[in-house]
Amino acid sequence: MNHVKTINSAVLKESACKGGCGECQTSCQSACKTSCTVANQKCENKK
Amino acid sequence: MVHTYKQGGYNIAVDVNSGAVHALDDAAYRVLELIPSKPVDDICPQSIIDKLKDVLDADSCKNAYRELFSLAKDGLLFADDDYIDVNRAFPENPPLKALCLHISHDCNLRCKYCFASTGDFGTGRKLMTPEIAKAAIDFVIARSQNRRNIEIDFFGGEPLMAMDSVKQAVEYAKEQGKIHNKNFRFTITTNGLALNQEYIDYINSEMSNVVLSLDGRPEVNDEMRKTVSGDGSYEYIVPKFKKLIDSRDKSLDYYVRGTFTRDNLDFTEDVLHIADLGFDQLSVEPVTAEEGCLYALQDCDKEKIFAEYEKLAEIMKERRDFNFFHFMVDLEQGPCVIKRIRGCGAGYEYAAVTPEGDVYPCHQFVGKEEYRMGNVCDDTFDKKISDEFMGYNICTRESCKKCWAKFYCSGGCSAANLNMNGNLEDSYELGCELERKRLECAIMLKVHDALNA
């Protein structure tokens, strides 16, 4: 493509198939305790 | 839904439902802004060509449109959210998997902005006994179902004031973890004042994460974070934090975490100060304060805060010797969409336990009697409150449904909503706006990295 550079693909849709194991860290336990951000948490599903 | 914005010299498009991110040239950016919904074919409407005729020739318009159509066809632009099964995110009886243990409702600092009312959450100074701490471990194991990873955050007040209970809880959790096939991970959040070599060694051997509270520049930190006698705490804590991090295994997590208020809206200086001290995992966050409070953030501060986040992001285009928590976003393999719908899990996946053993939806609800969910000693956990918290999420909150950032922030903070709006459901708008700005910065940095790799 000449006009658009895709930085990353449809990761959310792909994650719907294998996701939901619930083993990842609870967001407020990592550092924030006051301001929610979930998208910076690590996925722990190695499948 | 597509969110477009310009930052750092880049034209960026975030496709909300697919999670795809694109960098566009000026032609594609202008064309995309004029496409209201998923295009049905690759022929650029004449209305778009006409609207852009003064800035873009027809061929460029058509070519850009064709590329955008191709992305839409491939599910990378204007994607639908029909693949999302909300029921998977909210099962009938969700497992509890994380506890914030208020091991100490006492504190050796008197921080002016403390949402815990200088440590005791307005409930009287108290330490959690080892027996209550062990009952909390039993409580979470019994409700964790098939979850293997269980997180315990030793919180306060100041948890170092109750180290005997911390140690006994850790020992007991590890022992019970073996019996029940659970992997306990411990975090401790400390102001650092009582750190000594023994505690440093213990934390570095047992805690997979440690959160160290420091607001930044000495004068900023000391204005808010004072000792009982009214001195600033900076000179006492910084050498201890350095000692802790110097001897900490690099594979283990830590954050130096600060708070900014209305008094230091130039908080980039504080972030850089902490980084210059040699700490590389940083979080500096907006204060939680009631409206009317002198240091509380106000709507009129918004533009200044936005500019400050942008300034920090510009600096971080070049400087990467530290991570800034709120600019961390994993575009390749972050949390799954189910986790992103679930959000913080307060009240059902995550709960806080007081020194008395009382259970609350999260640390910020402690002391609000109407939200007391039960007690770890009599093994009670009010499902009605749990269900109420599960009922508020990005699929039900009206402001979230239409927000481009919903899969990144995952619905925000119920406690902030309650504090600022008086109810759990209505989003705290200033908090949302700051979150969106931080995400724009975070995504811009990812685009910058990708295009300059």
XYZ file of N, CA, C and O in Angstrom, chain A, chain B residues 18-25 67 76 83 88 97-100 147-149 151 153 185 209 255 257 285 288 325-326 328 331-333 335-337 339-340 344 350 363-364 408-410 435 451:
376
model
N 0.834 -1.209 0.000
C 0.000 0.000 0.000
C 0.868 1.258 0.000
O 1.902 1.289 0.660
N 0.390 2.275 -0.685
C 1.169 3.507 -0.770
C 0.744 4.552 0.250
O 1.531 5.399 0.650
N -0.522 4.475 0.635
C -1.065 5.527 1.501
C -1.166 5.117 2.963
O -1.276 5.962 3.832
N -1.228 3.810 3.194
C -1.476 3.326 4.564
C -0.433 2.282 4.949
O -0.119 1.395 4.156
N 0.082 2.420 6.169
C 0.951 1.373 6.702
C 0.256 0.804 7.931
O -0.027 1.530 8.894
N -0.057 -0.479 7.866
C -0.726 -1.124 9.005
C 0.316 -1.503 10.052
O 1.274 -2.216 9.758
N 0.104 -1.003 11.249
C 1.079 -1.220 12.331
C 0.841 -2.579 12.985
O 1.768 -3.284 13.339
N -0.430 -2.912 13.185
C -0.733 -4.254 13.710
C -2.089 -4.704 13.206
O -2.940 -3.899 12.845
N -2.272 -6.019 13.202
C -3.471 -6.590 12.579
C -4.638 -6.660 13.564
O -4.611 -6.022 14.610
N -5.618 -7.479 13.228
C -6.856 -7.550 14.011
C -6.657 -8.414 15.261
O -7.250 -9.475 15.408
N -5.814 -7.926 16.154
C -5.449 -8.735 17.321
C -6.629 -9.027 18.240
O -6.695 -10.084 18.864
N -7.545 -8.105 18.328
C -8.666 -8.307 19.256
C -9.550 -9.444 18.796
O -9.930 -10.315 19.577
N -9.852 -9.423 17.519
C -10.715 -10.472 16.982
C -10.036 -11.842 17.123
O -10.666 -12.815 17.522
N -8.744 -11.852 16.818
C -8.010 -13.119 16.948
C -8.015 -13.604 18.389
O -8.100 -14.802 18.664
N -7.953 -12.651 19.338
C -7.859 -13.042 20.752
C -9.162 -13.625 21.284
O -9.175 -14.299 22.310
N -10.265 -13.358 20.583
C -11.560 -13.859 21.056
C -11.611 -15.379 21.011
O -12.310 -16.016 21.806
N -10.865 -15.974 20.082
C -10.922 -17.439 19.924
C -10.243 -18.165 21.081
O -10.776 -19.107 21.632
N -9.049 -17.692 21.452
C -8.298 -18.438 22.462
C -8.322 -17.766 23.835
O -7.767 -18.294 24.796
N -8.932 -16.597 23.936
C -8.850 -15.827 25.183
C -9.791 -16.299 26.271
O -10.526 -17.265 26.109
N -9.718 -15.570 27.376
C -10.668 -15.823 28.455
C -10.187 -16.768 29.528
O -10.968 -17.176 30.383
N -8.896 -17.129 29.515
C -8.415 -18.079 30.521
C -8.397 -17.456 31.918
O -8.475 -18.168 32.914
N -8.282 -16.132 31.982
C -8.374 -15.440 33.273
C -7.135 -15.534 34.136
O -7.150 -15.122 35.288
N -6.036 -16.042 33.601
C -4.832 -16.222 34.422
C -3.974 -14.956 34.510
O -2.995 -14.921 35.240
N -4.333 -13.939 33.753
C -3.504 -12.733 33.729
C -3.705 -11.881 34.987
O -4.661 -12.065 35.735
N -2.798 -10.936 35.130
C -2.806 -10.095 36.318
C -4.015 -9.162 36.335
O -4.452 -8.670 35.301
N -4.532 -8.924 37.524
C -5.600 -7.943 37.700
C -4.980 -6.556 37.562
O -3.962 -6.274 38.190
N -5.585 -5.730 36.724
C -4.903 -4.490 36.338
C -4.531 -3.610 37.520
O -3.441 -3.049 37.560
N -5.408 -3.487 38.486
C -5.136 -2.571 39.595
C -4.045 -3.113 40.518
O -3.561 -2.391 41.379
N -3.669 -4.362 40.367
C -2.624 -4.930 41.213
C -1.235 -4.568 40.716
O -0.260 -4.759 41.418
N -1.123 -4.091 39.469
C 0.212 -3.920 38.919
C 0.892 -2.648 39.392
O 1.961 -2.688 39.954
N 0.278 -1.527 39.185
C 0.918 -0.294 39.637
C -0.081 0.798 39.930
O 0.195 1.685 40.712
N -1.232 0.717 39.311
C -2.008 1.955 39.325
C -2.733 2.205 40.636
O -2.449 3.144 41.324
N -3.678 1.353 40.980
C -4.494 1.509 42.184
C -5.426 2.710 42.128
O -6.210 2.914 43.022
N -5.289 3.541 41.124
C -6.234 4.653 41.012
C -6.741 4.872 39.598
O -7.807 5.437 39.429
N -5.997 4.464 38.595
C -6.442 4.809 37.248
C -6.326 3.602 36.335
O -5.246 3.156 36.021
N -7.468 3.110 35.972
C -7.550 1.839 35.259
C -6.925 1.897 33.868
O -7.197 2.779 33.090
N -6.066 0.977 33.597
C -5.614 0.733 32.226
C -5.433 -0.761 32.113
O -4.721 -1.350 32.908
N -6.082 -1.364 31.169
C -6.020 -2.816 31.054
C -5.120 -3.235 29.895
O -4.449 -4.253 29.960
N -5.067 -2.400 28.853
C -4.385 -2.822 27.621
C -2.885 -2.976 27.791
O -2.213 -3.482 26.913
N -2.336 -2.547 28.935
C -0.894 -2.720 29.116
C -0.554 -3.979 29.907
O 0.601 -4.209 30.239
N -1.557 -4.773 30.219
C -1.293 -6.016 30.950
C -0.800 -7.093 29.988
O -1.107 -7.067 28.804
N -0.042 -8.053 30.561
C 0.482 -9.121 29.707
C -0.529 -10.256 29.594
O -1.202 -10.586 30.558
N -0.569 -10.874 28.409
C -1.379 -12.081 28.249
C -0.559 -13.254 28.775
O 0.637 -13.351 28.524
N -1.221 -14.133 29.511
C -0.483 -15.273 30.098
C -0.853 -16.583 29.436
O -0.458 -17.646 29.886
N -1.658 -16.479 28.381
C -2.082 -17.690 27.707
C -1.031 -18.081 26.662
O -0.853 -17.394 25.660
N -0.320 -19.161 26.949
C 0.790 -19.533 26.060
C 0.332 -20.420 24.891
O 1.130 -20.821 24.069
N -0.960 -20.740 24.891
C -1.454 -21.641 23.831
C -1.316 -21.019 22.452
O -1.513 -19.831 22.290
N -11.525 -4.195 15.757
C -10.537 -5.211 15.388
C -9.251 -5.062 16.193
O -8.510 -6.021 16.380
N -8.972 -3.844 16.656
C -7.717 -3.582 17.366
C -6.590 -3.193 16.426
O -5.475 -2.955 16.872
N -6.883 -3.125 15.128
C -5.830 -2.756 14.172
C -5.500 -1.270 14.302
O -6.365 -0.449 14.598
N -4.213 -0.959 14.064
C -3.750 0.435 14.086
C -3.037 0.700 12.764
O -2.252 -0.132 12.292
N -3.318 1.849 12.171
C -2.717 2.198 10.879
C -2.098 3.593 10.942
O -2.639 4.479 11.597
N -0.985 3.740 10.224
C -0.412 5.074 10.000
C -0.770 5.471 8.573
O -0.616 4.669 7.646
N -1.287 6.668 8.384
C -1.785 7.096 7.074
C -1.008 8.311 6.577
O -0.542 9.128 7.378
N -0.916 8.425 5.254
C -0.380 9.684 4.739
C -1.515 10.710 4.718
O -2.669 10.396 5.055
N -7.392 1.771 -1.071
C -6.615 1.107 -0.008
C -7.435 0.979 1.281
O -7.404 -0.057 1.954
N -9.929 -4.915 8.888
C -8.959 -4.089 9.616
C -9.392 -2.633 9.738
O -8.654 -1.799 10.265
N -18.204 -10.569 16.805
C -17.462 -11.756 17.245
C -17.374 -11.836 18.771
O -16.914 -12.826 19.322
N -19.146 -14.826 27.834
C -17.884 -15.476 28.222
C -17.108 -14.610 29.215
O -16.336 -15.105 30.018
N -9.787 -14.052 42.091
C -8.390 -14.430 41.860
C -7.375 -13.418 42.366
O -6.174 -13.626 42.200
N -7.829 -12.332 42.947
C -6.868 -11.328 43.417
C -7.410 -10.620 44.655
O -8.583 -10.226 44.692
N -6.542 -10.481 45.637
C -6.936 -9.761 46.850
C -5.956 -8.626 47.131
O -4.745 -8.794 47.010
N -6.530 -7.504 47.518
C -5.734 -6.406 48.043
C -5.852 -6.522 49.563
O -6.913 -6.236 50.129
N -8.733 -21.217 38.519
C -7.650 -20.265 38.293
C -6.422 -20.720 39.062
O -6.493 -20.988 40.256
N -5.302 -20.768 38.365
C -4.067 -21.202 39.043
C -3.329 -20.010 39.647
O -2.840 -20.075 40.745
N -3.288 -18.908 38.902
C -2.558 -17.735 39.389
C -3.430 -16.904 40.323
O -4.512 -16.458 39.937
N -3.247 -13.519 42.950
C -2.395 -12.372 43.324
C -2.809 -11.819 44.678
O -4.004 -11.644 44.933
N -1.867 -8.493 46.987
C -1.127 -7.238 47.141
C -1.208 -6.815 48.597
O -2.299 -6.641 49.143
N 1.228 -15.023 43.644
C 2.183 -13.963 43.307
C 1.914 -12.772 44.228
O 0.764 -12.349 44.375
N 6.355 -8.387 42.583
C 6.232 -6.985 42.193
C 6.312 -6.135 43.457
O 5.834 -6.547 44.515
N 7.624 -0.973 40.311
C 7.272 0.356 39.800
C 7.598 1.388 40.853
O 7.305 1.183 42.034
N 6.106 4.624 41.847
C 4.800 5.182 41.515
C 4.558 6.509 42.208
O 4.657 6.622 43.426
N 0.630 9.161 38.359
C -0.803 9.117 38.056
C -1.565 10.311 38.622
O -1.144 10.889 39.615
N -6.404 11.078 43.152
C -7.807 10.806 43.451
C -8.199 11.755 44.576
O -7.677 11.650 45.679
N 4.290 3.680 32.800
C 3.189 2.715 32.891
C 2.016 3.039 31.956
O 1.493 2.175 31.267
N 1.632 4.293 31.941
C 0.442 4.638 31.162
C 0.691 4.774 29.670
O -0.237 4.929 28.893
N 2.424 2.355 28.238
C 2.707 0.976 27.835
C 1.426 0.407 27.231
O 0.367 0.439 27.856
N 0.326 -3.773 21.390
C -0.566 -3.852 20.231
C -0.513 -5.234 19.580
O -1.400 -5.594 18.812
N 0.515 -5.987 19.863
C 0.657 -7.290 19.211
C -0.066 -8.395 19.971
O -0.792 -9.182 19.416
N 0.204 -8.464 21.283
C -0.445 -9.514 22.050
C -0.721 -9.039 23.468
O -0.155 -9.540 24.438
N -3.792 -8.108 26.402
C -4.839 -8.975 26.933
C -5.920 -9.267 25.894
O -6.162 -8.463 24.998
N -6.545 -10.419 26.030
C -7.594 -10.822 25.077
C -8.816 -9.924 25.233
O -8.979 -9.225 26.228
N -9.682 -10.003 24.258
C -10.859 -9.117 24.258
C -11.778 -9.417 25.454
O -12.446 -8.517 25.972
N -10.836 -10.260 28.516
C -10.265 -9.505 29.636
C -10.593 -8.010 29.496
O -10.875 -7.319 30.471
N -10.537 -7.530 28.278
C -10.773 -6.102 28.056
C -12.230 -5.729 28.333
O -12.528 -4.585 28.659
N -11.274 -4.174 35.360
C -10.435 -4.400 36.547
C -10.943 -5.546 37.401
O -10.210 -6.068 38.235
N -11.667 -9.448 41.858
C -10.722 -8.726 42.713
C -11.485 -8.139 43.885
O -12.607 -7.647 43.719
N -9.892 -1.683 46.970
C -9.276 -0.879 48.021
C -9.911 0.493 48.173
O -9.916 1.058 49.259
N -10.464 1.022 47.075
C -11.022 2.379 47.164
C -12.430 2.402 47.775
O -12.963 3.470 48.044
N -9.171 -0.506 25.545
C -7.863 -0.244 26.150
C -8.001 0.061 27.639
O -7.213 -0.391 28.450
N -9.011 0.848 28.001
C -9.164 1.189 29.419
C -10.120 0.214 30.093
O -10.095 0.050 31.302
N -10.980 -0.409 29.303
C -11.891 -1.456 29.786
C -12.927 -0.968 30.786
O -13.327 -1.688 31.695
N -7.471 9.453 30.198
C -7.143 8.096 29.748
C -7.023 8.060 28.216
O -6.085 7.479 27.667
N 7.525 2.704 12.494
C 7.954 3.385 11.272
C 9.438 3.750 11.281
O 9.998 4.090 10.252
